[in-house]
Coordinates of C-alpha atoms and ligand atoms in Angstrom, one line a residue:
X8 CA -40.5 -14.3 -12.8
X9 CA -40.0 -11.9 -15.7
X10 CA -37.4 -9.2 -15.6
X11 CA -39.8 -6.3 -15.4
X12 CA -41.9 -7.8 -12.6
X13 CA -38.8 -8.5 -10.7
X14 CA -37.5 -5.0 -11.0
X15 CA -40.8 -3.5 -10.1
X16 CA -41.2 -5.6 -7.0
X17 CA -37.7 -4.6 -6.1
X18 CA -38.4 -1.0 -6.3
X19 CA -41.5 -1.4 -4.2
X20 CA -39.6 -3.3 -1.6
X21 CA -36.9 -0.6 -1.6
X22 CA -39.3 2.2 -1.2
X23 CA -40.5 0.8 2.1
X24 CA -37.3 -0.5 3.3
X25 CA -35.7 1.1 6.4
X26 CA -32.2 0.1 6.1
X27 CA -30.4 -0.5 9.4
X28 CA -26.7 -0.8 8.8
X29 CA -24.5 -1.2 11.7
X30 CA -21.0 0.0 11.6
X31 CA -18.2 -1.8 13.4
X32 CA -16.1 0.0 16.0
X33 CA -12.5 0.5 15.0
X34 CA -13.1 0.1 11.3
X35 CA -13.3 3.1 8.9
X36 CA -16.8 3.3 7.5
X37 CA -16.6 6.5 5.4
X38 CA -14.5 6.0 2.3
X39 CA -14.4 6.2 -1.4
X40 CA -12.5 4.3 -4.1
X41 CA -10.1 7.3 -4.2
X42 CA -8.9 6.5 -0.7
X43 CA -7.2 3.4 -2.2
X44 CA -4.2 3.7 -4.4
X45 CA -5.1 4.0 -8.1
X46 CA -3.0 1.0 -9.0
X47 CA -4.9 -1.1 -6.4
X48 CA -7.5 -3.3 -8.3
X49 CA -11.0 -4.1 -7.3
X50 CA -12.8 -7.0 -9.0
X51 CA -14.9 -10.1 -8.5
X52 CA -14.5 -13.7 -9.4
X53 CA -15.7 -17.2 -10.4
X54 CA -14.0 -20.6 -11.0
X55 CA -14.2 -22.9 -14.0
X56 CA -16.2 -25.8 -12.6
X57 CA -18.6 -23.5 -10.6
X58 CA -19.2 -21.2 -13.6
X59 CA -18.7 -22.9 -17.0
X60 CA -21.0 -25.9 -17.2
X61 CA -20.7 -27.6 -20.7
X62 CA -18.7 -30.3 -18.9
X63 CA -18.5 -32.8 -21.8
X64 CA -18.8 -30.3 -24.6
X65 CA -16.1 -29.4 -27.2
X66 CA -13.7 -32.1 -25.9
X67 CA -13.6 -31.3 -22.2
X68 CA -13.1 -34.4 -19.9
X69 CA -14.1 -34.8 -16.3
X70 CA -12.2 -33.4 -13.4
X71 CA -12.1 -34.7 -9.9
X72 CA -14.8 -32.1 -9.0
X73 CA -17.2 -33.5 -11.7
X74 CA -16.7 -37.0 -10.2
X75 CA -17.2 -35.7 -6.7
X76 CA -20.3 -33.7 -7.5
X77 CA -21.8 -36.8 -9.2
X78 CA -21.0 -39.1 -6.2
X79 CA -24.1 -38.0 -4.3
X80 CA -22.6 -36.1 -1.4
X81 CA -25.6 -34.9 0.7
X82 CA -24.6 -31.3 1.0
X83 CA -24.8 -30.7 -2.8
X84 CA -28.5 -31.7 -2.5
X85 CA -28.3 -33.5 -5.9
X86 CA -26.6 -30.5 -7.6
X87 CA -23.6 -30.7 -9.9
X88 CA -21.8 -28.4 -12.3
X89 CA -23.0 -30.1 -15.5
X90 CA -24.7 -26.8 -16.5
X91 CA -24.5 -24.5 -13.5
X92 CA -24.9 -20.9 -14.8
X93 CA -23.8 -22.0 -18.3
X94 CA -20.9 -19.5 -18.4
X95 CA -19.3 -21.5 -21.3
X96 CA -22.2 -20.2 -23.5
X97 CA -23.1 -17.0 -21.7
X98 CA -19.7 -15.4 -21.1
X99 CA -20.1 -12.7 -23.6
X100 CA -23.2 -11.3 -21.8
X101 CA -21.4 -11.8 -18.5
X102 CA -18.5 -9.8 -19.6
X103 CA -21.0 -7.0 -20.5
X104 CA -22.2 -7.2 -16.9
X105 CA -18.7 -6.9 -15.7
X106 CA -18.4 -3.8 -17.7
X107 CA -21.7 -2.4 -16.4
X108 CA -20.6 -3.2 -12.9
X109 CA -17.4 -1.3 -13.4
X110 CA -15.0 -4.2 -12.5
X111 CA -11.3 -3.3 -12.8
X112 CA -10.2 -6.9 -12.7
X113 CA -11.7 -10.4 -13.0
X114 CA -10.5 -13.6 -11.3
X115 CA -11.3 -16.9 -13.0
X116 CA -9.8 -20.3 -13.4
X117 CA -8.8 -22.4 -16.4
X118 CA -10.2 -25.9 -16.5
X119 CA -7.2 -28.1 -17.0
X120 CA -9.4 -30.9 -18.3
X121 CA -10.9 -28.5 -20.9
X122 CA -7.5 -27.3 -22.1
X123 CA -5.7 -30.7 -21.9
X124 CA -8.4 -33.4 -21.7
X125 CA -5.8 -36.2 -21.3
X126 CA -4.2 -34.4 -18.4
X127 CA -0.9 -34.2 -20.4
X128 CA -0.1 -34.1 -24.1
X129 CA -2.2 -32.6 -26.8
X130 CA -4.1 -29.3 -26.4
X131 CA -7.8 -29.1 -27.1
X132 CA -8.1 -26.3 -29.7
X133 CA -11.7 -25.6 -28.7
X134 CA -10.6 -25.1 -25.1
X135 CA -7.8 -22.9 -26.2
X136 CA -10.2 -20.8 -28.3
X137 CA -12.6 -20.4 -25.4
X138 CA -10.0 -19.0 -23.0
X139 CA -8.4 -16.9 -25.6
X140 CA -11.7 -15.3 -26.5
X141 CA -12.6 -14.8 -22.8
X142 CA -9.2 -13.1 -22.1
X143 CA -9.3 -11.0 -25.2
X144 CA -12.7 -9.7 -24.5
X145 CA -12.1 -8.7 -20.9
X146 CA -8.9 -7.0 -21.8
X147 CA -10.6 -5.1 -24.6
X148 CA -12.8 -3.6 -21.9
X149 CA -9.8 -2.7 -19.7
X150 CA -10.5 -5.5 -17.2
X151 CA -7.3 -7.2 -15.9
X152 CA -7.4 -11.0 -16.0
X153 CA -6.2 -12.8 -12.8
X154 CA -6.0 -16.5 -13.6
X155 CA -6.0 -19.5 -11.3
X156 CA -4.6 -22.7 -12.7
X157 CA -6.0 -25.3 -10.3
X158 CA -9.3 -24.6 -8.5
X159 CA -10.0 -28.1 -7.0
X160 CA -10.2 -29.6 -10.5
X161 CA -7.4 -32.0 -11.3
X162 CA -8.3 -34.0 -14.5
X163 CA -9.9 -37.2 -13.3
X164 CA -7.8 -39.2 -15.7
X165 CA -4.7 -38.3 -13.6
X166 CA -6.5 -39.3 -10.4
X167 CA -7.3 -42.6 -12.0
X168 CA -3.8 -43.1 -13.4
X169 CA -1.7 -42.6 -10.3
X170 CA -3.9 -41.2 -7.5
X171 CA -3.6 -37.5 -8.4
X172 CA -2.0 -35.3 -5.8
X173 CA -1.0 -38.1 -3.4
X174 CA 1.5 -39.1 -6.1
X175 CA 4.6 -37.0 -6.8
X176 CA 3.9 -37.7 -10.5
X177 CA 1.3 -34.9 -10.3
X178 CA 4.1 -32.3 -10.0
X179 CA 5.5 -33.0 -13.4
X180 CA 2.1 -32.9 -15.1
X181 CA 1.2 -29.7 -13.4
X182 CA 4.4 -28.0 -14.6
X183 CA 3.7 -29.1 -18.2
X184 CA 0.1 -27.7 -17.9
X185 CA 1.3 -24.4 -16.4
X186 CA 3.9 -24.2 -19.2
X187 CA 1.0 -24.4 -21.8
X188 CA -0.9 -21.7 -20.0
X189 CA 2.1 -19.3 -19.7
X190 CA 3.0 -19.9 -23.3
X191 CA -0.5 -19.5 -24.8
X192 CA -2.0 -16.8 -22.5
X193 CA 1.0 -15.1 -20.8
X194 CA 1.3 -12.4 -23.4
X195 CA -1.9 -11.0 -22.0
X196 CA -2.2 -12.5 -18.5
X197 CA 0.1 -11.0 -15.9
X198 CA -1.3 -12.5 -12.7
X199 CA -1.1 -16.2 -12.3
X200 CA -2.2 -18.1 -9.2
X201 CA -1.1 -21.7 -9.1
X202 CA -3.5 -23.2 -6.5
X203 CA -6.8 -22.0 -5.1
X204 CA -6.9 -22.5 -1.3
X205 CA -4.1 -25.0 -1.2
X206 CA -4.8 -25.6 2.5
X207 CA -8.5 -26.2 2.0
X208 CA -8.0 -28.4 -1.0
X209 CA -5.7 -30.5 1.1
X210 CA -7.8 -30.6 4.3
X211 CA -11.2 -30.8 2.6
X212 CA -10.1 -33.3 0.0
X213 CA -7.9 -35.6 2.1
X214 CA -8.7 -35.1 5.8
X215 CA -12.4 -34.2 6.2
X216 CA -13.5 -35.6 2.8
X217 CA -16.0 -32.8 2.1
X218 CA -14.5 -31.5 -1.1
X219 CA -12.9 -33.2 -4.2
X220 CA -11.5 -35.8 -4.4
X221 CA -13.4 -36.7 -1.2
X222 CA -10.8 -38.9 0.5
X223 CA -10.6 -39.5 4.3
X224 CA -10.4 -42.3 6.8
X225 CA -12.3 -43.1 10.0
X226 CA -12.7 -41.6 12.5
X227 CA -11.7 -38.3 10.9
X228 CA -13.8 -37.6 7.9
X229 CA -17.2 -35.9 8.1
X230 CA -18.5 -38.6 5.7
X231 CA -17.8 -42.3 5.1
X232 CA -15.0 -42.0 2.5
X233 CA -14.3 -45.1 0.5
X234 CA -10.6 -44.3 0.2
X235 CA -8.0 -42.2 1.9
X236 CA -5.8 -41.8 5.0
X237 CA -6.6 -38.6 6.9
X238 CA -3.5 -39.1 9.1
X239 CA -0.9 -38.7 6.4
X240 CA -2.4 -37.8 3.0
X241 CA -3.0 -34.1 3.8
X242 CA 0.7 -33.7 4.6
X243 CA 1.7 -35.5 1.5
X244 CA -0.6 -33.6 -0.8
X245 CA 0.5 -30.2 0.7
X246 CA 4.1 -31.3 0.1
X247 CA 3.3 -32.0 -3.6
X248 CA 1.4 -28.8 -4.0
X249 CA 4.3 -26.8 -2.7
X250 CA 6.8 -28.5 -5.0
X251 CA 4.4 -28.1 -8.0
X252 CA 3.9 -24.4 -7.2
X253 CA 7.6 -23.7 -6.7
X254 CA 8.5 -25.5 -9.9
X255 CA 5.9 -23.7 -11.9
X256 CA 7.0 -20.4 -10.5
X257 CA 10.6 -21.2 -11.4
X258 CA 9.6 -22.2 -14.9
X259 CA 7.9 -18.8 -15.3
X260 CA 10.9 -16.9 -14.0
X261 CA 13.3 -18.7 -16.2
X262 CA 11.3 -18.9 -19.4
X263 CA 8.7 -16.2 -19.5
X264 CA 9.3 -13.4 -17.0
X265 CA 11.8 -11.4 -19.0
X266 CA 9.4 -11.3 -22.0
X267 CA 6.0 -11.2 -20.3
X268 CA 6.7 -9.4 -17.0
X269 CA 4.0 -11.2 -15.0
X270 CA 3.7 -12.5 -11.5
X271 CA 3.1 -16.0 -10.0
X272 CA 1.5 -16.5 -6.6
X273 CA -0.4 -19.1 -4.6
X274 CA -3.7 -18.8 -2.7
X275 CA -4.6 -19.9 0.8
X276 CA -7.8 -19.7 2.8
X277 CA -7.0 -17.3 5.6
X278 CA -9.4 -17.8 8.5
X279 CA -8.5 -15.6 11.4
X280 CA -8.3 -17.5 14.6
X281 CA -9.2 -15.7 17.8
X282 CA -8.9 -17.1 21.3
X283 CA -12.2 -18.3 22.6
X284 CA -11.4 -17.0 26.1
X285 CA -8.8 -14.5 27.3
X286 CA -6.7 -17.2 29.0
X287 CA -3.1 -17.6 27.9
X288 CA -3.8 -21.2 26.9
X289 CA -6.4 -20.2 24.4
X290 CA -4.3 -17.3 23.2
X291 CA -1.5 -19.8 22.4
X292 CA -3.9 -22.2 20.9
X293 CA -5.2 -19.4 18.5
X294 CA -1.6 -18.6 17.5
X295 CA -1.0 -22.3 16.9
X296 CA -4.1 -22.5 14.7
X297 CA -2.9 -19.6 12.6
X298 CA 0.6 -21.3 12.2
X299 CA -1.0 -24.5 11.2
X300 CA -3.5 -23.1 8.7
X301 CA -1.2 -20.5 7.1
X302 CA 2.3 -21.3 8.3
X303 CA 2.0 -24.8 6.8
X304 CA 2.4 -23.3 3.4
X305 CA 3.7 -19.8 4.2
X306 CA 6.7 -20.8 6.3
X307 CA 8.1 -23.0 3.5
X308 CA 7.4 -20.3 1.0
X309 CA 9.0 -17.6 3.1
X310 CA 11.6 -19.5 5.2
X311 CA 12.1 -22.8 3.4
X312 CA 10.6 -25.2 5.9
X313 CA 7.4 -26.2 7.8
X314 CA 6.9 -24.6 11.2
X315 CA 8.6 -26.4 14.0
X316 CA 5.3 -27.0 15.8
X317 CA 3.8 -28.9 12.9
X318 CA 7.0 -31.0 12.4
X319 CA 6.9 -31.8 16.1
X320 CA 3.3 -32.8 16.3
X321 CA 3.0 -34.6 12.9
X322 CA 6.3 -36.5 13.4
X323 CA 7.0 -38.9 10.6
X324 CA 3.7 -38.2 8.9
X325 CA 5.0 -35.0 7.4
X326 CA 7.6 -35.3 4.6
X327 CA 10.8 -33.4 4.8
X328 CA 12.3 -31.1 2.2
X329 CA 15.7 -31.8 0.9
X330 CA 18.0 -28.8 1.0
X331 CA 17.6 -28.4 -2.7
X332 CA 13.7 -28.4 -2.5
X333 CA 13.8 -26.1 0.4
X334 CA 15.8 -23.6 -1.5
X335 CA 13.6 -23.9 -4.5
X336 CA 10.5 -23.3 -2.5
X337 CA 11.8 -20.4 -0.5
X338 CA 10.9 -17.1 -2.1
X339 CA 9.0 -18.8 -5.0
X340 CA 6.0 -16.5 -5.0
X341 CA 5.5 -12.9 -6.2
X342 CA 2.2 -12.5 -4.2
X343 CA 0.1 -14.4 -1.8
X344 CA -3.6 -14.8 -2.6
X345 CA -5.8 -14.9 0.5
X346 CA -9.5 -15.9 0.6
X347 CA -11.0 -14.5 3.8
X348 CA -14.5 -15.0 5.0
X349 CA -14.6 -15.4 8.8
X350 CA -13.1 -15.4 12.2
X351 CA -13.0 -18.7 14.2
X352 CA -12.8 -18.9 17.9
X353 CA -10.3 -21.4 19.3
X354 CA -10.0 -23.4 22.5
X355 CA -6.9 -25.3 23.5
X356 CA -7.4 -29.1 23.3
X357 CA -4.1 -30.7 24.5
X358 CA -5.8 -34.1 25.0
X359 CA -5.9 -34.7 21.2
X360 CA -2.1 -35.0 21.2
X361 CA -2.4 -38.0 23.5
X362 CA -4.1 -40.1 20.7
X363 CA -1.6 -42.2 18.7
X364 CA -3.8 -41.9 15.6
X365 CA -4.0 -38.2 14.7
X366 CA -4.9 -36.1 11.7
X367 CA -3.9 -32.5 11.0
X368 CA -6.7 -31.1 13.2
X369 CA -5.7 -33.4 16.1
X370 CA -2.0 -32.3 15.6
X371 CA -3.2 -28.7 15.9
X372 CA -4.6 -29.6 19.4
X373 CA -7.5 -27.1 19.3
X374 CA -11.2 -27.0 18.9
X375 CA -13.0 -24.1 17.2
X376 CA -16.3 -22.6 16.3
X377 CA -17.6 -20.0 13.9
X378 CA -19.3 -17.8 16.5
X379 CA -18.7 -17.2 20.2
X380 CA -21.5 -19.7 20.6
X381 CA -21.4 -23.4 19.8
X382 CA -22.8 -23.6 16.3
X383 CA -20.6 -25.5 13.9
X384 CA -21.6 -23.8 10.7
X385 CA -23.6 -20.5 10.7
X386 CA -26.4 -19.5 8.4
X387 CA -24.3 -16.5 7.4
X388 CA -20.9 -15.3 8.4
X389 CA -20.5 -13.0 11.4
X390 CA -19.5 -9.5 10.3
X391 CA -16.1 -9.4 11.9
X392 CA -13.9 -7.1 9.8
X393 CA -11.3 -6.8 12.5
X394 CA -10.4 -10.4 11.7
X395 CA -9.3 -9.3 8.2
X396 CA -7.2 -6.5 9.7
X397 CA -5.6 -8.9 12.1
X398 CA -5.0 -11.5 9.4
X399 CA -3.3 -8.9 7.2
X400 CA -1.3 -7.6 10.1
X401 CA -0.2 -11.2 11.0
X402 CA 1.1 -11.9 7.5
X403 CA 2.9 -8.5 7.5
X404 CA 4.7 -9.2 10.8
X405 CA 5.3 -13.0 10.6
X406 CA 5.9 -13.4 6.9
X407 CA 7.8 -10.3 5.8
X408 CA 4.9 -8.4 4.4
X409 CA 4.5 -10.0 0.9
X410 CA 2.3 -8.5 -1.8
X411 CA -1.2 -9.8 -1.2
X412 CA -4.4 -10.1 -3.3
X413 CA -7.6 -10.7 -1.4
X414 CA -8.8 -13.2 -3.9
X415 CA -12.1 -13.9 -2.2
X416 CA -14.3 -12.2 0.4
X417 CA -18.0 -12.2 0.6
X418 CA -21.2 -13.3 2.4
X419 CA -23.4 -16.3 1.6
X420 CA -27.1 -16.0 1.9
X421 CA -30.0 -18.3 1.0
X422 CA -30.3 -18.6 -2.7
X423 CA -34.0 -17.8 -2.7
X424 CA -34.7 -15.1 -5.2
X425 CA -34.4 -12.1 -3.1
X426 CA -32.4 -9.3 -4.6
X427 CA -32.3 -7.3 -1.4
X428 CA -29.1 -8.7 -0.1
X429 CA -28.7 -6.1 2.7
X430 CA -26.5 -8.4 4.9
X431 CA -24.1 -8.9 2.0
X432 CA -23.8 -5.1 1.4
X433 CA -23.3 -4.6 5.1
X434 CA -20.6 -7.3 5.1
X435 CA -18.7 -6.0 2.1
X436 CA -18.9 -2.4 3.3
X437 CA -17.3 -3.3 6.6
X438 CA -14.6 -5.6 5.1
X439 CA -13.5 -3.0 2.5
X440 CA -13.3 -0.5 5.3
X441 CA -11.1 -2.9 7.3
X442 CA -8.9 -3.4 4.3
X443 CA -8.4 0.3 4.0
X444 CA -7.3 0.4 7.6
X445 CA -4.9 -2.4 7.1
X446 CA -3.4 -0.7 4.0
X447 CA -2.9 2.5 6.1
X448 CA -1.2 0.4 8.7
X449 CA 1.4 -0.9 6.2
X450 CA -0.1 -4.0 4.7
X451 CA 1.2 -4.6 1.2
X452 CA -2.2 -5.6 -0.3
X453 CA -2.6 -4.9 -4.0
X454 CA -6.1 -5.9 -4.9
X455 CA -9.5 -7.2 -3.7
X456 CA -12.0 -9.5 -5.4
X457 CA -15.5 -10.2 -4.2
X458 CA -16.6 -13.8 -4.2
X459 CA -18.6 -14.2 -6.3
X460 CA -19.5 -12.3 -9.4
X461 CA -22.7 -14.3 -9.8
X462 CA -24.4 -17.1 -8.0
X463 CA -22.6 -20.4 -8.7
X464 CA -22.5 -24.0 -7.7
X465 CA -21.1 -23.6 -4.2
X466 CA -18.6 -25.9 -2.5
X467 CA -20.5 -26.2 0.7
X468 CA -24.2 -26.0 -0.4
X469 CA -24.7 -26.7 -4.1
X470 CA -27.3 -24.2 -5.2
X471 CA -29.0 -23.7 -1.9
X472 CA -26.8 -20.7 -0.9
X473 CA -25.2 -18.0 -3.1
X474 CA -22.5 -15.4 -2.8
X475 CA -23.2 -13.6 -6.1
X476 CA -23.6 -9.9 -6.9
X477 CA -25.9 -11.2 -9.6
X478 CA -28.8 -13.6 -9.0
X479 CA -29.4 -16.6 -11.3
X480 CA -32.6 -18.5 -11.0
X481 CA -31.6 -22.1 -11.5
X482 CA -35.1 -23.2 -12.6
X483 CA -35.2 -20.6 -15.4
X484 CA -34.2 -22.2 -18.6
X485 CA -32.6 -19.0 -19.8
X486 CA -30.6 -18.7 -16.6
X487 CA -31.1 -14.9 -16.7
X488 CA -28.8 -12.8 -14.5
X489 CA -30.4 -10.2 -12.2
X490 CA -28.4 -7.6 -10.3
X491 CA -28.7 -7.7 -6.5
X492 CA -28.5 -4.6 -4.4
X493 CA -24.8 -5.5 -3.8
X494 CA -24.1 -5.2 -7.5
X495 CA -25.4 -1.6 -7.5
X496 CA -23.6 -0.9 -4.3
X497 CA -20.3 -2.1 -5.8
X498 CA -20.9 -0.1 -8.9
X499 CA -21.3 3.1 -6.9
X500 CA -18.1 2.3 -5.0
X501 CA -16.2 1.7 -8.2
X502 CA -17.5 4.9 -9.7
X503 CA -15.9 6.8 -6.8
X504 CA -19.1 7.7 -4.9
X505 CA -18.9 8.6 -1.2
X506 CA -19.9 5.3 0.4
X507 CA -21.0 6.7 3.7
X508 CA -23.5 8.8 1.9
X509 CA -24.5 6.0 -0.4
X510 CA -25.0 3.6 2.5
X511 CA -27.2 6.1 4.2
X512 CA -29.5 6.8 1.4
X513 CA -28.5 4.0 -0.8
X514 CA -31.4 2.2 -2.2
X515 CA -33.9 5.0 -2.6
X516 CA -31.9 7.7 -4.3
X517 CA -28.7 6.5 -5.7
X518 CA -28.8 3.1 -7.2
X519 CA -32.0 1.6 -8.2
X520 CA -34.2 4.5 -9.2
X521 CA -31.5 6.0 -11.4
X522 CA -30.4 2.7 -13.0
X523 CA -33.8 1.3 -13.9
Ligands
NAG23 C1 -21.2 -43.8 8.0 O1 -21.4 -45.1 8.3 C2 -21.9 -45.4 9.5 C3 -21.8 -46.9 9.7 O2 -22.2 -47.6 8.6 C4 -23.3 -44.9 9.7 O3 -23.8 -45.1 10.9 C5 -23.2 -43.4 9.4 O4 -24.5 -42.8 9.4 C6 -22.5 -43.0 8.1 N1 -22.3 -41.6 8.0 C7 -22.6 -40.9 6.9 C8 -22.3 -39.4 7.0 O5 -22.9 -41.4 5.9
NAG24 C1 -10.1 -12.2 31.4 O1 -11.3 -11.5 31.4 C2 -11.9 -11.4 32.7 C3 -13.3 -10.8 32.6 O2 -13.3 -9.7 31.6 C4 -11.0 -10.6 33.6 O3 -11.5 -10.6 34.9 C5 -9.6 -11.3 33.7 O4 -8.7 -10.6 34.4 C6 -9.1 -11.5 32.3 N1 -7.9 -12.4 32.3 C7 -6.8 -12.1 31.6 C8 -5.7 -13.2 31.8 O5 -6.7 -11.2 30.9
NAG25 C1 -34.6 -15.1 1.5 O1 -33.5 -15.0 2.3 C2 -33.4 -13.7 2.9 C3 -32.1 -13.7 3.7 O2 -31.1 -13.2 2.8 C4 -34.6 -13.5 3.9 O3 -34.5 -12.3 4.5 C5 -35.9 -13.7 3.0 O4 -37.0 -13.6 3.9 C6 -35.9 -14.9 2.2 N1 -37.0 -14.9 1.3 C7 -37.8 -15.9 1.1 C8 -38.8 -15.7 0.0 O5 -37.6 -17.0 1.6
NAG26 C1 -0.8 -1.9 12.9 O1 0.5 -2.3 12.8 C2 1.2 -2.4 14.0 C3 2.6 -2.8 13.7 O2 2.7 -3.9 12.8 C4 0.5 -3.4 14.9 O3 1.2 -3.5 16.2 C5 -0.9 -3.1 15.1 O4 -1.6 -4.1 15.9 C6 -1.6 -2.9 13.8 N1 -3.0 -2.5 14.0 C7 -4.0 -3.2 13.4 C8 -5.3 -2.6 13.7 O5 -3.8 -4.2 12.8
NAG27 C1 -19.4 11.6 2.7 O1 -20.8 11.8 3.1 C2 -20.9 12.1 4.5 C3 -22.4 12.2 4.8 O2 -23.0 11.0 4.6 C4 -20.2 13.4 4.8 O3 -20.3 13.6 6.2 C5 -18.8 13.3 4.4 O4 -18.1 14.5 4.6 C6 -18.6 12.8 3.0 N1 -17.2 12.6 2.7 C7 -16.6 13.0 1.6 C8 -15.2 12.6 1.4 O5 -17.2 13.6 0.7

């Protein structure tokens, strides 16, 4: 479809569209950008493998995500990141779109195998130039870079050499890679995130086998993995990620902090777990699930050790920290990155503890669903902004209220060409309102990033679903970007408009007719 036809049909649709937003009880729905502190940042994000493409260009080598996407997993529907939205070639125009959208910050990741194709050792000058130019350009437009070092994409060569994150050798290579990034980019990048979704990388990659490197063992994986051990590898990998994070953070503090004044954090997926029923059993089960998913990493980071309940249920399958390691990990983060999408409903399942062969999920002794019904995976997330409030409140109370960046929040919808993404606007409006409530209630949150800036190769659906503010038609050779309604909505918010008024009249008056 040509651009002008698309815009025209959009206007026609909008003209006839009776928008029915619903507001959620207990969440502020009238707000403007000014209700948030001026130093609070709003942005959007992408990650290297999902955005860049050009996977074997200019010296880049494969990461474990390339290998995984090429292994024929059914839920990618044959898709991979070989080209994806071709960000490696289109980043200049995308940066212009960031400016048009009014982003204050941008979250992206560096591809380790583009910067250091052998995993360790010499730097790929072309890779260095790419990230330097990207960073320089966004900064020239006043957009803060927030950089992730590892977004599910360890260089494949290290996976082949020693098994990647199941080996402790990965820690040393990660520190050397982080050192290169701090040294080369740290004069301009102040916000460093070591690992994206450390907990999901671990469970998805080594227990369920649904994400790279796709390891699991029967009967636990959701697929027939050729390698892995779901009972112990997740605990081992988490241990190595924590050691690698803490050592990189220490390196930054010792070698760079005084000169560069930046911050190093780590990112986790924060589901919020609600009891499925109001029984005490399910309430305890939900609390346990939160401790397993978040406390697994947060308790070592804040208190120096794994939660007692995990140590008890995992027994000798979870490694122990030496006193030295424990002290190094404790306090080794300047901020916590949280990705939040949905609330899960939890039922107690004590029987799972009676099995001798258990994985992390069995150790947690719960079952859970996405809705109050029985569906395993929904077609879109329930709008449940109170879950975000409760999550932020939980971190505040249980983990000493650390600075937080919401690194990802957003709604997925079919990637089918519609630009009228009303459910996404509704979702974002409600969650930003919930965030405001949480801030007013004392949460130390410092920023918020929508996932994703544009449609990308998605972890759980290839190109069949998208989260983007901008639509990309994957069959269009030009891979042209088109703003969805949510992009216009976000622009209005970032410009300081009254969002209650915008929402009420939104499409007709404020966004589309004035901008096209
Ligand atoms: C896994 O292998 C079993 C036995 O060969 C087969 O029945 C099952 O369909 C396979 N599952 C998947 C997800 O490939
Ligand atoms: C649970 O909810 C039911 C129905 O609303 C109510 O009758 C019951 O007292 C509640 N139980 C507890 C433990 O709160
Ligand atoms: C595309 O998905 C949206 C849901 O976001 C749905 O409302 C719409 O009918 C779909 N359009 C087509 C052409 O399938
Ligand atoms: C606000 O904070 C207080 C104290 O931490 C807590 O008890 C309360 O549940 C919080 N409210 C919400 C909506 O999170
Ligand atoms: C925002 O707009 C609503 C009407 O939609 C109005 O009631 C409210 O007073 C406005 N708020 C501000 C802060 O201007």
